[in-house]
Amino acid sequence: MLNIGLVTAGFRAHETDWFLPWQTRLVHELQKKVAVRVFPLRYPVQDKPYQVDNVWVFPHAKGQLPGIHWLRMVQNRWWTMVQEHRRKPFDRLHAIWANEPGAIAALVAKSLKLPLTVTLAGGELTGLKDIRYGSQLSGLQRQCVRYTLNQADQIVVGSDYIRDQCRSLFPASTAKLHKIPLGVEIEHFSPLPEKATSTGELRLIAVGGLIPVKDHATLIRGAALAYRQGVKLRLDLIGEGSQREALQYLIQQEGLADRVRLPGWIPHHKLAAYYQQADVVALTSRHESFCLSILEGMACGLPAIATPVGVLPEVIQPGQTGFIVPIGDARAVAEALIRLAHHPERDTMGKRATIRIQHQFRWEPLVAQLIHLYAT
């Protein structure tokens, strides 16, 4: 059995902690076939190893502290992994994210002469100056990403979008790239056998942090344009973040106070019920490395409206399973909403979306691909 050391920014602290659900499911599937030990950098903040889902996790008590404590964190992670390697040797290290986790994993892999897999799972290759988003805006983060990708012998991406970014920024990485998407919990995210009787309103759902990169403002403006053109709609904007007050103000300004709800953060295991009561899933994000929330909505039988980021251009077939709209284009969002509001085959589009997700994004075969990659 292969022994894998997984280095990540954070990991769930206990069985009912819903921190990064996709990462939890990834490790759950991996541990069925390989031995996994997890080394989180930032979360949870505690000093004793613990076991969750038959996997040992080795946290760091001062992972959140800045300055000199960051250097101590690096030293602690390096020493902890070295000790674990001596106790039971790793066959490979795997870093989730190529910035801080990747750089630390690369240092350890080099010192122990171990192969390294890195998954590009966020904004490592992105730099959006106006909203201060992405690792490419920071000199230190850029160096971390460059060092990680140089040291890694395998670079895993979940979408053509990220693969193309990586090829453009780091041409030498091309031969190392392997596309393995994330999975969707098909057994949990699925349509209801029978949907509730329509109220005559188009029920929208968007799931994502209330942060600038998600650009929920474009979705709200698009919804307002469609509403003013006669589309009766309601929008549940699920998530939490720094943009809450600004979005609330925009909702008021656009005259949608009784049409848009901000219910806050909803636990992952409760999201399916929200998707199942909606008609359309939407997200107008400026960047995604993958975008599970749209796929989860599609798995629940919803056509999608989304921007061409992450895996979405590969999954959303215009007019068949939803619509792709340009980034920042509220008018295009409104046009897509109007088309879906009056589309005679909207339910059929949702059924096609479900079939596509069930066919392409089951966890088990995707994790099998990753384990096969580990062994090569």
Tab-separated table of C-alpha atoms in Angstrom:
chain	number	residue	atom	x	y	z
A	1	MET	CA	0.000	0.000	0.000
A	2	LEU	CA	1.318	3.421	-0.962
A	3	ASN	CA	2.059	5.887	1.842
A	4	ILE	CA	1.073	9.473	1.010
A	5	GLY	CA	1.804	12.626	2.997
A	6	LEU	CA	-0.847	15.250	2.238
A	7	VAL	CA	0.122	18.884	2.887
A	8	THR	CA	-2.719	21.394	2.890
A	9	ALA	CA	-3.707	24.780	4.300
A	10	GLY	CA	-6.302	23.258	6.620
A	11	PHE	CA	-8.229	20.113	7.396
A	12	ARG	CA	-11.357	19.309	9.347
A	13	ALA	CA	-10.879	19.158	13.105
A	14	HIS	CA	-13.451	16.417	13.813
A	15	GLU	CA	-16.056	14.216	12.139
A	16	THR	CA	-18.737	16.924	12.015
A	17	ASP	CA	-16.442	19.764	10.892
A	18	TRP	CA	-17.420	20.779	7.339
A	19	PHE	CA	-14.157	22.568	6.515
A	20	LEU	CA	-13.531	22.134	2.755
A	21	PRO	CA	-15.977	19.267	2.106
A	22	TRP	CA	-14.371	18.305	-1.215
A	23	GLN	CA	-11.026	17.786	0.524
A	24	THR	CA	-12.723	15.676	3.200
A	25	ARG	CA	-14.282	13.457	0.519
A	26	LEU	CA	-10.986	13.232	-1.381
A	27	VAL	CA	-9.165	11.945	1.702
A	28	HIS	CA	-12.063	9.619	2.557
A	29	GLU	CA	-11.793	7.978	-0.861
A	30	LEU	CA	-7.986	7.922	-0.857
A	31	GLN	CA	-7.711	6.171	2.507
A	32	LYS	CA	-9.638	3.187	1.132
A	33	LYS	CA	-6.700	2.356	-1.149
A	34	VAL	CA	-3.606	4.161	0.199
A	35	ALA	CA	-2.260	5.145	3.614
A	36	VAL	CA	-2.701	8.902	4.106
A	37	ARG	CA	-1.290	11.217	6.755
A	38	VAL	CA	-2.399	14.861	6.682
A	39	PHE	CA	-0.260	17.890	7.616
A	40	PRO	CA	-2.359	21.087	7.751
A	41	LEU	CA	-0.570	24.428	8.030
A	42	ARG	CA	-3.227	26.814	9.358
A	43	TYR	CA	-6.297	24.963	10.598
A	44	PRO	CA	-7.098	23.515	13.082
A	45	VAL	CA	-4.977	25.395	15.622
A	46	GLN	CA	-4.085	22.677	18.118
A	47	ASP	CA	-0.951	20.891	19.228
A	48	LYS	CA	-1.838	17.201	19.322
A	49	PRO	CA	-2.266	14.748	16.443
A	50	TYR	CA	-5.759	13.361	16.053
A	51	GLN	CA	-7.517	10.772	13.948
A	52	VAL	CA	-10.525	11.408	11.752
A	53	ASP	CA	-12.002	9.003	9.193
A	54	ASN	CA	-9.156	6.505	9.865
A	55	VAL	CA	-6.582	9.141	8.894
A	56	TRP	CA	-3.981	10.659	11.205
A	57	VAL	CA	-3.795	14.450	11.124
A	58	PHE	CA	-0.789	16.392	12.450
A	59	PRO	CA	-1.813	20.039	13.076
A	60	HIS	CA	0.299	22.979	14.226
A	61	ALA	CA	-0.682	24.941	17.341
A	62	LYS	CA	0.589	28.301	16.025
A	63	GLY	CA	-0.406	28.036	12.393
A	64	GLN	CA	-2.360	31.310	12.378
A	65	LEU	CA	0.322	33.539	13.876
A	66	PRO	CA	2.328	35.970	11.651
A	67	GLY	CA	5.955	37.082	11.530
A	68	ILE	CA	8.575	34.919	13.189
A	69	HIS	CA	5.863	32.375	13.965
A	70	TRP	CA	5.515	31.737	10.221
A	71	LEU	CA	9.140	30.612	10.078
A	72	ARG	CA	8.571	28.448	13.128
A	73	MET	CA	5.523	26.959	11.436
A	74	VAL	CA	7.635	26.046	8.400
A	75	GLN	CA	10.251	24.515	10.677
A	76	ASN	CA	7.592	22.630	12.645
A	77	ARG	CA	5.928	21.236	9.516
A	78	TRP	CA	9.295	20.183	8.077
A	79	TRP	CA	10.384	18.484	11.296
A	80	THR	CA	7.025	16.760	11.858
A	81	MET	CA	7.037	15.310	8.344
A	82	VAL	CA	10.662	14.210	8.653
A	83	GLN	CA	9.865	12.410	11.905
A	84	GLU	CA	6.822	10.729	10.376
A	85	HIS	CA	8.885	9.682	7.364
A	86	ARG	CA	11.445	8.059	9.669
A	87	ARG	CA	8.689	6.243	11.537
A	88	LYS	CA	6.909	5.062	8.401
A	89	PRO	CA	8.430	6.211	5.087
A	90	PHE	CA	6.321	8.125	2.601
A	91	ASP	CA	6.246	7.048	-1.029
A	92	ARG	CA	5.118	10.494	-2.179
A	93	LEU	CA	4.043	13.894	-0.877
A	94	HIS	CA	0.950	15.623	-2.246
A	95	ALA	CA	0.336	19.351	-1.727
A	96	ILE	CA	-3.107	20.909	-2.108
A	97	TRP	CA	-2.389	24.424	-3.445
A	98	ALA	CA	0.908	25.417	-4.989
A	99	ASN	CA	1.600	28.506	-2.868
A	100	GLU	CA	2.360	28.066	0.839
A	101	PRO	CA	1.429	24.360	1.184
A	102	GLY	CA	3.201	23.549	-2.060
A	103	ALA	CA	6.408	25.359	-1.161
A	104	ILE	CA	6.641	23.664	2.242
A	105	ALA	CA	5.889	20.265	0.711
A	106	ALA	CA	8.525	20.937	-1.955
A	107	LEU	CA	11.160	21.743	0.682
A	108	VAL	CA	10.397	18.531	2.556
A	109	ALA	CA	10.237	16.435	-0.614
A	110	LYS	CA	13.611	17.754	-1.737
A	111	SER	CA	15.259	17.085	1.638
A	112	LEU	CA	13.825	13.541	1.812
A	113	LYS	CA	14.326	12.847	-1.914
A	114	LEU	CA	10.626	12.135	-2.382
A	115	PRO	CA	8.473	12.699	-5.478
A	116	LEU	CA	5.897	15.491	-5.218
A	117	THR	CA	2.376	15.874	-6.563
A	118	VAL	CA	0.766	19.310	-6.367
A	119	THR	CA	-2.864	20.192	-7.026
A	120	LEU	CA	-3.637	23.688	-8.328
A	121	ALA	CA	-6.815	24.346	-6.370
A	122	GLY	CA	-7.256	28.112	-6.088
A	123	GLY	CA	-5.842	31.436	-7.235
A	124	GLU	CA	-2.182	30.415	-7.438
A	125	LEU	CA	-1.874	31.403	-11.114
A	126	THR	CA	-4.113	34.470	-10.935
A	127	GLY	CA	-3.559	38.154	-10.177
A	128	LEU	CA	-6.622	40.426	-10.249
A	129	LYS	CA	-5.216	43.783	-9.164
A	130	ASP	CA	-8.477	45.690	-8.765
A	131	ILE	CA	-9.752	43.267	-6.124
A	132	ARG	CA	-6.341	42.195	-4.809
A	133	TYR	CA	-6.969	38.550	-5.534
A	134	GLY	CA	-4.482	35.854	-6.446
A	135	SER	CA	-0.988	34.649	-5.614
A	136	GLN	CA	0.555	36.356	-8.651
A	137	LEU	CA	0.131	39.763	-6.951
A	138	SER	CA	2.623	38.882	-4.203
A	139	GLY	CA	6.322	38.509	-4.885
A	140	LEU	CA	6.693	35.928	-2.118
A	141	GLN	CA	3.645	33.963	-3.252
A	142	ARG	CA	4.848	34.027	-6.860
A	143	GLN	CA	8.191	32.593	-5.762
A	144	CYS	CA	6.432	29.908	-3.716
A	145	VAL	CA	4.351	28.863	-6.727
A	146	ARG	CA	7.339	28.891	-9.085
A	147	TYR	CA	9.475	26.853	-6.675
A	148	THR	CA	6.660	24.352	-6.105
A	149	LEU	CA	5.956	23.802	-9.793
A	150	ASN	CA	9.665	23.436	-10.534
A	151	GLN	CA	10.100	20.830	-7.790
A	152	ALA	CA	6.917	18.845	-8.476
A	153	ASP	CA	7.041	15.923	-10.871
A	154	GLN	CA	3.229	15.831	-11.128
A	155	ILE	CA	0.884	18.844	-11.381
A	156	VAL	CA	-2.820	18.050	-11.078
A	157	VAL	CA	-5.444	20.436	-12.457
A	158	GLY	CA	-9.208	20.079	-12.443
A	159	SER	CA	-10.000	21.994	-15.615
A	160	ASP	CA	-8.723	23.022	-19.041
A	161	TYR	CA	-8.967	26.626	-17.801
A	162	ILE	CA	-6.296	26.077	-15.122
A	163	ARG	CA	-4.229	23.829	-17.386
A	164	ASP	CA	-4.077	26.601	-19.990
A	165	GLN	CA	-3.123	29.185	-17.334
A	166	CYS	CA	-0.325	26.938	-16.115
A	167	ARG	CA	1.008	26.329	-19.613
A	168	SER	CA	0.975	30.061	-20.301
A	169	LEU	CA	2.758	31.120	-17.096
A	170	PHE	CA	5.063	28.112	-16.759
A	171	PRO	CA	5.664	26.536	-20.194
A	172	ALA	CA	8.194	24.105	-18.717
A	173	SER	CA	5.415	22.556	-16.628
A	174	THR	CA	3.475	21.257	-19.632
A	175	ALA	CA	4.842	17.707	-19.518
A	176	LYS	CA	3.992	17.426	-15.803
A	177	LEU	CA	0.326	18.397	-16.144
A	178	HIS	CA	-2.424	15.870	-15.443
A	179	LYS	CA	-6.106	16.714	-15.590
A	180	ILE	CA	-8.153	15.016	-12.855
A	181	PRO	CA	-11.356	16.866	-11.903
A	182	LEU	CA	-12.867	16.943	-8.437
A	183	GLY	CA	-15.890	14.776	-7.813
A	184	VAL	CA	-19.463	15.554	-6.846
A	185	GLU	CA	-21.264	13.654	-4.086
A	186	ILE	CA	-23.803	12.177	-6.480
A	187	GLU	CA	-25.449	10.154	-3.730
A	188	HIS	CA	-26.254	13.389	-1.883
A	189	PHE	CA	-26.744	15.946	-4.658
A	190	SER	CA	-29.557	14.625	-6.833
A	191	PRO	CA	-32.979	15.819	-8.004
A	192	LEU	CA	-36.118	15.248	-5.980
A	193	PRO	CA	-38.369	12.500	-7.404
A	194	GLU	CA	-41.063	15.153	-7.734
A	195	LYS	CA	-40.509	18.888	-7.561
A	196	ALA	CA	-42.838	21.181	-5.645
A	197	THR	CA	-45.532	22.866	-7.702
A	198	SER	CA	-44.203	25.973	-9.432
A	199	THR	CA	-45.132	29.325	-7.907
A	200	GLY	CA	-44.760	31.037	-11.266
A	201	GLU	CA	-41.472	32.600	-10.149
A	202	LEU	CA	-38.004	31.718	-11.426
A	203	ARG	CA	-36.134	30.552	-8.331
A	204	LEU	CA	-32.390	31.189	-8.545
A	205	ILE	CA	-29.664	29.945	-6.261
A	206	ALA	CA	-26.027	31.045	-6.068
A	207	VAL	CA	-23.590	29.476	-3.602
A	208	GLY	CA	-20.236	31.090	-2.875
A	209	GLY	CA	-18.462	33.347	-0.424
A	210	LEU	CA	-19.583	36.970	-0.358
A	211	ILE	CA	-16.161	38.093	-1.551
A	212	PRO	CA	-15.063	40.255	-4.504
A	213	VAL	CA	-13.786	37.449	-6.757
A	214	LYS	CA	-17.255	35.857	-6.843
A	215	ASP	CA	-18.661	39.092	-8.351
A	216	HIS	CA	-22.175	38.510	-7.043
A	217	ALA	CA	-22.878	42.140	-7.958
A	218	THR	CA	-23.069	41.194	-11.642
A	219	LEU	CA	-25.618	38.484	-10.874
A	220	ILE	CA	-27.710	40.906	-8.795
A	221	ARG	CA	-27.625	43.560	-11.533
A	222	GLY	CA	-28.546	40.951	-14.139
A	223	ALA	CA	-31.426	39.731	-11.997
A	224	ALA	CA	-32.635	43.323	-11.594
A	225	LEU	CA	-32.582	43.885	-15.369
A	226	ALA	CA	-34.557	40.685	-15.949
A	227	TYR	CA	-37.025	41.595	-13.207
A	228	ARG	CA	-37.639	45.000	-14.755
A	229	GLN	CA	-38.378	43.217	-18.040
A	230	GLY	CA	-41.111	41.153	-16.452
A	231	VAL	CA	-39.349	38.067	-15.106
A	232	LYS	CA	-40.762	37.194	-11.706
A	233	LEU	CA	-37.804	35.825	-9.812
A	234	ARG	CA	-36.303	35.142	-6.427
A	235	LEU	CA	-32.631	34.679	-5.607
A	236	ASP	CA	-31.040	32.893	-2.669
A	237	LEU	CA	-27.422	34.062	-2.406
A	238	ILE	CA	-25.855	31.575	0.004
A	239	GLY	CA	-22.533	32.319	1.646
A	240	GLU	CA	-20.786	34.700	3.979
A	241	GLY	CA	-17.983	37.207	3.623
A	242	SER	CA	-16.669	40.756	3.521
A	243	GLN	CA	-19.067	41.938	0.786
A	244	ARG	CA	-22.297	41.315	2.707
A	245	GLU	CA	-23.056	44.983	3.496
A	246	ALA	CA	-22.121	46.172	-0.004
A	247	LEU	CA	-24.340	43.519	-1.583
A	248	GLN	CA	-27.222	44.360	0.740
A	249	TYR	CA	-26.923	48.003	-0.315
A	250	LEU	CA	-26.854	47.021	-4.003
A	251	ILE	CA	-29.924	44.834	-3.561
A	252	GLN	CA	-31.777	47.809	-2.060
A	253	GLN	CA	-30.604	50.143	-4.834
A	254	GLU	CA	-31.750	47.723	-7.537
A	255	GLY	CA	-35.198	47.380	-5.982
A	256	LEU	CA	-34.802	43.700	-5.136
A	257	ALA	CA	-35.130	43.870	-1.349
A	258	ASP	CA	-38.114	41.512	-1.385
A	259	ARG	CA	-36.610	39.312	-4.115
A	260	VAL	CA	-33.110	38.449	-2.869
A	261	ARG	CA	-32.256	36.642	0.354
A	262	LEU	CA	-28.835	36.369	1.993
A	263	PRO	CA	-29.295	33.417	4.372
A	264	GLY	CA	-25.602	33.288	5.249
A	265	TRP	CA	-23.441	30.211	5.500
A	266	ILE	CA	-25.269	26.891	5.121
A	267	PRO	CA	-23.558	23.606	6.105
A	268	HIS	CA	-22.580	21.587	3.050
A	269	HIS	CA	-24.765	18.620	3.977
A	270	LYS	CA	-27.827	20.902	3.983
A	271	LEU	CA	-27.217	22.561	0.603
A	272	ALA	CA	-28.899	19.876	-1.493
A	273	ALA	CA	-32.302	20.848	-0.084
A	274	TYR	CA	-31.762	24.434	-1.280
A	275	TYR	CA	-30.721	23.353	-4.780
A	276	GLN	CA	-33.682	20.977	-4.998
A	277	GLN	CA	-36.139	23.825	-4.405
A	278	ALA	CA	-34.573	26.077	-7.064
A	279	ASP	CA	-35.031	26.329	-10.844
A	280	VAL	CA	-31.616	27.681	-11.890
A	281	VAL	CA	-28.122	27.660	-10.363
A	282	ALA	CA	-25.939	30.675	-11.148
A	283	LEU	CA	-22.507	32.122	-10.434
A	284	THR	CA	-20.827	35.109	-12.094
A	285	SER	CA	-17.373	34.591	-10.616
A	286	ARG	CA	-14.268	36.234	-12.076
A	287	HIS	CA	-12.102	33.225	-11.283
A	288	GLU	CA	-12.591	29.620	-10.214
A	289	SER	CA	-10.104	26.799	-10.326
A	290	PHE	CA	-12.991	24.342	-10.621
A	291	CYS	CA	-16.420	25.509	-9.251
A	292	LEU	CA	-18.124	22.676	-7.415
A	293	SER	CA	-21.172	24.724	-6.427
A	294	ILE	CA	-22.422	24.929	-10.008
A	295	LEU	CA	-21.820	21.212	-10.535
A	296	GLU	CA	-23.694	20.363	-7.335
A	297	GLY	CA	-26.644	22.437	-8.521
A	298	MET	CA	-26.580	20.760	-11.933
A	299	ALA	CA	-26.467	17.361	-10.210
A	300	CYS	CA	-29.717	18.382	-8.485
A	301	GLY	CA	-31.388	18.929	-11.849
A	302	LEU	CA	-30.772	22.637	-12.450
A	303	PRO	CA	-29.680	24.359	-15.654
A	304	ALA	CA	-26.796	26.750	-14.996
A	305	ILE	CA	-25.850	30.329	-15.786
A	306	ALA	CA	-22.152	30.961	-15.238
A	307	THR	CA	-19.013	32.683	-16.446
A	308	PRO	CA	-16.322	30.827	-18.476
A	309	VAL	CA	-14.071	29.983	-15.523
A	310	GLY	CA	-12.901	26.741	-13.948
A	311	VAL	CA	-14.437	23.599	-15.395
A	312	LEU	CA	-17.669	25.361	-16.382
A	313	PRO	CA	-16.990	25.899	-20.125
A	314	GLU	CA	-16.431	22.139	-20.393
A	315	VAL	CA	-19.658	21.239	-18.594
A	316	ILE	CA	-22.264	23.842	-19.533
A	317	GLN	CA	-23.501	23.291	-23.084
A	318	PRO	CA	-25.188	26.534	-24.183
A	319	GLY	CA	-28.875	25.968	-24.738
A	320	GLN	CA	-28.587	22.341	-23.612
A	321	THR	CA	-27.589	22.433	-19.934
A	322	GLY	CA	-27.453	26.189	-19.357
A	323	PHE	CA	-25.736	29.343	-20.590
A	324	ILE	CA	-22.214	30.781	-20.396
A	325	VAL	CA	-22.089	34.578	-19.952
A	326	PRO	CA	-19.085	36.931	-20.214
A	327	ILE	CA	-17.424	38.040	-16.985
A	328	GLY	CA	-18.965	41.253	-15.638
A	329	ASP	CA	-21.800	41.324	-18.199
A	330	ALA	CA	-25.061	41.919	-16.304
A	331	ARG	CA	-27.005	42.329	-19.544
A	332	ALA	CA	-25.954	38.856	-20.704
A	333	VAL	CA	-27.049	37.472	-17.330
A	334	ALA	CA	-30.446	39.129	-17.770
A	335	GLU	CA	-30.818	37.708	-21.286
A	336	ALA	CA	-30.009	34.207	-20.019
A	337	LEU	CA	-32.534	34.572	-17.192
A	338	ILE	CA	-35.219	35.750	-19.598
A	339	ARG	CA	-34.541	32.792	-21.901
A	340	LEU	CA	-34.718	30.313	-19.035
A	341	ALA	CA	-37.845	31.907	-17.572
A	342	HIS	CA	-39.681	31.278	-20.831
A	343	HIS	CA	-37.830	28.152	-22.000
A	344	PRO	CA	-40.321	25.330	-22.645
A	345	GLU	CA	-37.604	22.715	-22.031
A	346	ARG	CA	-36.067	24.163	-18.859
A	347	ASP	CA	-36.766	20.964	-16.935
A	348	THR	CA	-35.278	18.920	-19.766
A	349	MET	CA	-32.144	21.076	-19.618
A	350	GLY	CA	-31.908	20.299	-15.907
A	351	LYS	CA	-32.250	16.567	-16.560
A	352	ARG	CA	-29.452	16.751	-19.131
A	353	ALA	CA	-27.319	18.583	-16.568
A	354	THR	CA	-27.869	15.822	-14.004
A	355	ILE	CA	-26.943	13.087	-16.483
A	356	ARG	CA	-23.766	14.937	-17.457
A	357	ILE	CA	-22.606	15.371	-13.846
A	358	GLN	CA	-23.452	11.791	-12.900
A	359	HIS	CA	-21.541	10.514	-15.910
A	360	GLN	CA	-18.385	12.629	-15.540
A	361	PHE	CA	-17.922	13.538	-11.886
A	362	ARG	CA	-18.299	10.503	-9.652
A	363	TRP	CA	-15.661	10.504	-6.928
A	364	GLU	CA	-14.595	6.868	-7.079
A	365	PRO	CA	-13.221	6.707	-10.664
A	366	LEU	CA	-11.593	10.132	-10.320
A	367	VAL	CA	-9.742	9.130	-7.142
A	368	ALA	CA	-8.723	5.891	-8.871
A	369	GLN	CA	-7.055	8.058	-11.541
A	370	LEU	CA	-5.168	9.968	-8.844
A	371	ILE	CA	-3.968	6.788	-7.130
A	372	HIS	CA	-2.795	5.440	-10.489
A	373	LEU	CA	-0.908	8.702	-11.000
A	374	TYR	CA	0.747	8.372	-7.569
A	375	ALA	CA	2.090	4.978	-8.584
A	376	THR	CA	3.676	6.113	-11.853
